[in-house]
Short mmCIF file of C-alpha atoms in Angstrom, two decimals:
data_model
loop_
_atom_site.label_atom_id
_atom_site.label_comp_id
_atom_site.label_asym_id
_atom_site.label_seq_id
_atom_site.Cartn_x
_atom_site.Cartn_y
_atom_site.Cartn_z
CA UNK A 11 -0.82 46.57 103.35
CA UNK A 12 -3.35 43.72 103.64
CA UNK A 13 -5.32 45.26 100.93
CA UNK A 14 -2.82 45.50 98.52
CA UNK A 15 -1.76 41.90 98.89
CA UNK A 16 -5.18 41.00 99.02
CA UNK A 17 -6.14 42.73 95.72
CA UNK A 18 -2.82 40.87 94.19
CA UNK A 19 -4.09 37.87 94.87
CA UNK A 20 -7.22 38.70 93.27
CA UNK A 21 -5.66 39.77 90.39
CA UNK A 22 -3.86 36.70 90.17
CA UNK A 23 -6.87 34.72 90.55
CA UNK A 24 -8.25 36.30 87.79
CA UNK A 25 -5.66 35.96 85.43
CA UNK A 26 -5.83 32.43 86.33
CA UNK A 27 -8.91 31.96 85.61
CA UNK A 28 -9.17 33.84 82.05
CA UNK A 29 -6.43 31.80 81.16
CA UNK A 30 -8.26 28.13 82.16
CA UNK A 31 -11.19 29.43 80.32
CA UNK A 32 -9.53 31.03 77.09
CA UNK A 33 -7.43 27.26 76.80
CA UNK A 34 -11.27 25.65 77.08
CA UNK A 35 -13.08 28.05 74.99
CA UNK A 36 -14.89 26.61 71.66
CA UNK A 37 -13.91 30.26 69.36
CA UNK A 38 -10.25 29.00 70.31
CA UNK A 39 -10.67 25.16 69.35
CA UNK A 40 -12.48 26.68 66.16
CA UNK A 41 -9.85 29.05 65.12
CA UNK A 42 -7.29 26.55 65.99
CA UNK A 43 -9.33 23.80 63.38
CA UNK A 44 -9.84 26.47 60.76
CA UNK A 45 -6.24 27.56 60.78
CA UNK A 46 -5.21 24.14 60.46
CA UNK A 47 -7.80 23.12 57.61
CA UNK A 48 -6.72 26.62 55.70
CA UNK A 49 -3.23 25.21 55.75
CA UNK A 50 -4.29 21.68 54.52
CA UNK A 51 -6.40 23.35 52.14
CA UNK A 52 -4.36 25.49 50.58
CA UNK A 53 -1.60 22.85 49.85
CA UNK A 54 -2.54 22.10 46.04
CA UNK A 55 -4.21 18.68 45.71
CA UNK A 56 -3.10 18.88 42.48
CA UNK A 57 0.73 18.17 43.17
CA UNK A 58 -0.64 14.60 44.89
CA UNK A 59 -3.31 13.47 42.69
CA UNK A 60 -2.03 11.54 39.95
CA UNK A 61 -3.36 12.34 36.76
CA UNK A 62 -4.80 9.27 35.09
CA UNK A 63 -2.37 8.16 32.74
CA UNK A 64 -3.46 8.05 28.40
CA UNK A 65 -4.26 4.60 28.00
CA UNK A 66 -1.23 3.04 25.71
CA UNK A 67 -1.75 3.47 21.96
CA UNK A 68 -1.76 -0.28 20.39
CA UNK A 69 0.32 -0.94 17.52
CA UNK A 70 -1.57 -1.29 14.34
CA UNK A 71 -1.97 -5.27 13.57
CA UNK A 72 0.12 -6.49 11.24
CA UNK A 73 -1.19 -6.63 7.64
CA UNK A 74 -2.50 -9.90 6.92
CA UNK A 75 -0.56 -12.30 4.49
CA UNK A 76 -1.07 -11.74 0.45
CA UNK A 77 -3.20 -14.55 -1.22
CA UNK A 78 -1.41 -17.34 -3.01
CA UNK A 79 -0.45 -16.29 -6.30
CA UNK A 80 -2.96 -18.35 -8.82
CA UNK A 81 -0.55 -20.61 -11.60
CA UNK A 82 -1.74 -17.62 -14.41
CA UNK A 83 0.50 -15.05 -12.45
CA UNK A 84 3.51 -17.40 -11.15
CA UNK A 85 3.80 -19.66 -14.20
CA UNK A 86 4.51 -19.41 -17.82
CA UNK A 87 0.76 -19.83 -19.73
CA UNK A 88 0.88 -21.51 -22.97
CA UNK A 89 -2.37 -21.35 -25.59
CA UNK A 90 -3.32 -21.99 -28.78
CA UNK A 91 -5.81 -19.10 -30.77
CA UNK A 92 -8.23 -19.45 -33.92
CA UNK A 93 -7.47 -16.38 -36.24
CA UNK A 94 -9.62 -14.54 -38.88
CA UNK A 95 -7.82 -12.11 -40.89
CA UNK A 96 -8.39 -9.81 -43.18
CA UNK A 97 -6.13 -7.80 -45.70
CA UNK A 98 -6.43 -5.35 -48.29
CA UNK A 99 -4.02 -5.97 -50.91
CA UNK A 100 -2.74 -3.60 -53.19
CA UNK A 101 -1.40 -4.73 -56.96
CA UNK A 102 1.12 -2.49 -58.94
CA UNK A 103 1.54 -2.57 -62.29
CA UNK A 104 3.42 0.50 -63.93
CA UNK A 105 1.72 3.04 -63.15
CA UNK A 106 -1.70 1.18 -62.84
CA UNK A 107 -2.77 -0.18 -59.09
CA UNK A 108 -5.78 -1.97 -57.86
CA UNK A 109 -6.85 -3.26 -54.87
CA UNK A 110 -8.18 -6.60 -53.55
CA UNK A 111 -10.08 -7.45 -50.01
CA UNK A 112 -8.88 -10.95 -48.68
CA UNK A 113 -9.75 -13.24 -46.37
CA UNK A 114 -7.91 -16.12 -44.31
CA UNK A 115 -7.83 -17.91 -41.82
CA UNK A 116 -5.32 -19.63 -39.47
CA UNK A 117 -3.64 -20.22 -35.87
CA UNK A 118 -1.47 -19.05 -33.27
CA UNK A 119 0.80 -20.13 -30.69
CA UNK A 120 1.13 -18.55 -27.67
CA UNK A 121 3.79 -18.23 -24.45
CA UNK A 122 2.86 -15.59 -21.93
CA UNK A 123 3.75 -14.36 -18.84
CA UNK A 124 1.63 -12.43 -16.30
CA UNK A 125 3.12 -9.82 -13.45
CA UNK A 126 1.53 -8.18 -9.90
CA UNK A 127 -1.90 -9.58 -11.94
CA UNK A 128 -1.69 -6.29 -13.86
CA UNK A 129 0.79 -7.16 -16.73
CA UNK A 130 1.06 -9.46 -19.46
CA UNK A 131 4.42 -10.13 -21.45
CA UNK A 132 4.08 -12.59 -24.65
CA UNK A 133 5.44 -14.17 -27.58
CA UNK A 134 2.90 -15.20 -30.42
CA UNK A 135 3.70 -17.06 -33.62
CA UNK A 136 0.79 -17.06 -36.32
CA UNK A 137 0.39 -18.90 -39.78
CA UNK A 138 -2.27 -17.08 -41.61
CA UNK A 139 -3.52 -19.10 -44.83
CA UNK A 140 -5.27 -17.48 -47.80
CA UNK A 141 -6.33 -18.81 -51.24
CA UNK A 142 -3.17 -17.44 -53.09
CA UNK A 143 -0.68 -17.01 -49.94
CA UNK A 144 0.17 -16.95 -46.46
CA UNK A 145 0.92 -15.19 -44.14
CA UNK A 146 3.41 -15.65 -41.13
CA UNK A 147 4.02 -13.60 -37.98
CA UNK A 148 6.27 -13.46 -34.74
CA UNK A 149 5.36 -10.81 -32.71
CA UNK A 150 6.39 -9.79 -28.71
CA UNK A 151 3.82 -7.69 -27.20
CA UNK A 152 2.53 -6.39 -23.29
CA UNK A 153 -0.60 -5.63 -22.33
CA UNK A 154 -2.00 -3.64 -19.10
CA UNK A 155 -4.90 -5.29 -17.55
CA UNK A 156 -7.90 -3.92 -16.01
CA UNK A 157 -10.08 -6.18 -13.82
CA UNK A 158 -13.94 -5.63 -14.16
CA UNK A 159 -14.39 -8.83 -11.27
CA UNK A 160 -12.39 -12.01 -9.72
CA UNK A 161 -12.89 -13.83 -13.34
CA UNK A 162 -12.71 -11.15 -16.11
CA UNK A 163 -10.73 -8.63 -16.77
CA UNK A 164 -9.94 -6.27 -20.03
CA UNK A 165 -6.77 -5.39 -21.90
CA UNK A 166 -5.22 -3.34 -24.38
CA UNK A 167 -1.39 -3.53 -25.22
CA UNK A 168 1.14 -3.14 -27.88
CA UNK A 169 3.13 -5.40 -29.80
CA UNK A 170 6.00 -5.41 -32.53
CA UNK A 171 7.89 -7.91 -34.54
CA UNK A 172 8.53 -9.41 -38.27
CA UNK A 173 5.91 -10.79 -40.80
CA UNK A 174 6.34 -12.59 -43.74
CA UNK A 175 4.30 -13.43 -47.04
CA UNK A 176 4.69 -16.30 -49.53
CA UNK A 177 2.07 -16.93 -52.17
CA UNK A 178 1.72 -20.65 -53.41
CA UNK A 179 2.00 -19.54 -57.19
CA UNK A 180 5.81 -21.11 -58.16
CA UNK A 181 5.76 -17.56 -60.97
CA UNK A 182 5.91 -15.35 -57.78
CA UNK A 183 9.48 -14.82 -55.88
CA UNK A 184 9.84 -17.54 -52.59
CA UNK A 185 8.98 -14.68 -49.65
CA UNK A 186 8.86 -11.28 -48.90
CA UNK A 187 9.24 -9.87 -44.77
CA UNK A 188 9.13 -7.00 -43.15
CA UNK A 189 8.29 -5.05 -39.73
CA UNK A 190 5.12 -5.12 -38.20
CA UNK A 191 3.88 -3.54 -35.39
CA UNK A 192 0.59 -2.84 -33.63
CA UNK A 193 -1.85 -2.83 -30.91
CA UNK A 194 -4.61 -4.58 -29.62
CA UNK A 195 -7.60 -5.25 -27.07
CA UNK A 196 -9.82 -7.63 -25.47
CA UNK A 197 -11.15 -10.01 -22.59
CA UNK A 198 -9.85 -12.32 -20.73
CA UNK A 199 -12.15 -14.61 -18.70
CA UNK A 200 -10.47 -16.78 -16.02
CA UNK A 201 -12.44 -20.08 -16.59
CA UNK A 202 -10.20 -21.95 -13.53
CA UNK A 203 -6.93 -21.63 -11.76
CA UNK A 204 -5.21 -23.63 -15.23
CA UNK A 205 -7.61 -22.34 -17.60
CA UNK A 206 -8.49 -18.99 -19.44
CA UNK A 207 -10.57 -17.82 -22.21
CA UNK A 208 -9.31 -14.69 -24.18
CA UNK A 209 -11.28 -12.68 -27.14
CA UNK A 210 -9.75 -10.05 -29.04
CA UNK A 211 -8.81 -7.39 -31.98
CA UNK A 212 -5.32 -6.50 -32.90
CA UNK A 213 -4.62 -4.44 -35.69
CA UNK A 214 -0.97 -4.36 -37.75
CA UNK A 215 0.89 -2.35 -39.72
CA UNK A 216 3.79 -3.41 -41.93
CA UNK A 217 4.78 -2.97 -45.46
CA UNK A 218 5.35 -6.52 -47.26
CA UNK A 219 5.79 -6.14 -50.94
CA UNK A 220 6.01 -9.55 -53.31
CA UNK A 221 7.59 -9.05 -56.67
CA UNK A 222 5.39 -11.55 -59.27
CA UNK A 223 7.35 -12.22 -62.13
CA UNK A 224 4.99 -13.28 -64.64
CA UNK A 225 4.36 -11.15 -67.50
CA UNK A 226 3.97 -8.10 -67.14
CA UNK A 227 5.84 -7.93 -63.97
CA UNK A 228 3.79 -6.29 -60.79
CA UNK A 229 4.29 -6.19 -57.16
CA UNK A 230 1.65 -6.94 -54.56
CA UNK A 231 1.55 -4.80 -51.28
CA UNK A 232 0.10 -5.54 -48.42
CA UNK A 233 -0.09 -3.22 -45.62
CA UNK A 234 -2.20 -3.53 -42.80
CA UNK A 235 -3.25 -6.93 -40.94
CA UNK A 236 -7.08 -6.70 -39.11
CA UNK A 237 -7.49 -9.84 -37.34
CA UNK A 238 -9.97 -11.10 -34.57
CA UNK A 239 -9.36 -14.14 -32.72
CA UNK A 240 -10.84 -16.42 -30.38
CA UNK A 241 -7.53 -18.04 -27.68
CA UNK A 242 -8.00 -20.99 -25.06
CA UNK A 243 -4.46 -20.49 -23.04
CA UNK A 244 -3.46 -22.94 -19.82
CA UNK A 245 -1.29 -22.97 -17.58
CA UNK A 246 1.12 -25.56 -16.08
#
């Protein structure tokens, strides 16, 4: 009897002690710290971390302002051109014809307009004098305009309109008119804001036929105007 309650109390002593030294053993603490890092570790960082944000897009700057317009594309330009011109005329006689080269000289007047500095609108009046007539023109053209730098540029338009002839001679009738209509090309050299410099060709087609009355009767054609001119246009 004493040995069995002695052995129980041995057993309890051990189990006592295994216990005390399981609670203070380092494998224990260790498993205890590597169980607890697993879990921290195998919560994804991922859903915490922030992911650095795009940095915001800036709006493009606004475009900067146009450039004054210069007083050749806002205004009206008015100029005044030195014309040489040169016809071929063509004299009918029955059934006979010949044909003269002539030479004149003259002016023209000049209203235009400019648009977006690519586009020119006008209005030209020219008096045309030779040594046995004139000639007279009103003509409303455009031209496109091709800038080579800031202060010349290069054209080529079309025009249309009326021309008239009337030869000095009393024996001939008073006028004859008809349609004319062309095209022409140049320079234009911008010389300051108000003033402009412009060299060109144009070349015209019309069909203006005088009746001369004298004896015998014949009737003078003229059918294509080649004129080259030399313009000083300003603006106000």
């Amino acid at each position: 009897m004493k040995i069995c309650i002695l052995y129980t109390a041995l057993i309890s002593l051990l189990l006592a002690h295994g216990s005390a030294v399981a609670a203070t053993s380092p494998y224990s603490s260790t498993s205890s710290s590597t169980s607890t890092t697993t879990k921290s570790t195998t919560k994804p960082a991922t859903t915490k971390t922030t992911k650095p944000s795009k940095p915001a897009v800036k709006p493009p700057p606004p475009p900067p302002p146009p450039p004054p317009e210069e007083p050749f594309f806002s205004n009206l330009s008015y100029g005044i051109a030195f014309i040489s011109q040169s016809v071929d005329v063509t004299n009918t006689s029955g059934t006979l014809s010949s044909t003269n080269s002539e030479t004149g000289s003259g002016i023209g007047l000049y209203a235009d307009k400019f648009y977006k500095g690519k586009y020119r609108f006008n209005g030209t009046f020219s008096y045309i004098s030779y040594d046995n007539f004139a000639i007279t023109s009103f003509t409303a053209g455009a031209d496109y305009l091709m800038p080579i730098n800031s202060s010349l540029a290069l054209f080529g338009g079309v025009a249309a309109g009326v021309a008239g002839q009337k030869y000095t001679d009393s024996s001939f009738s008073d006028m004859s008119m008809a349609p004319v209509y062309g095209a022409q090309l140049g320079g234009i050299m911008f010389m300051s804001d108000s003033l402009m410099l412009e060299l060109g060709y144009r070349l015209r087609f019309t069909n203006l036929e005088t009746e001369i009355t004298t004896i015998p009767a014949s009737i003078d054609t003229v059918d294509q105007l080649d004129e080259a001119y030399l313009s000083l246009i300003i603006s106000f």
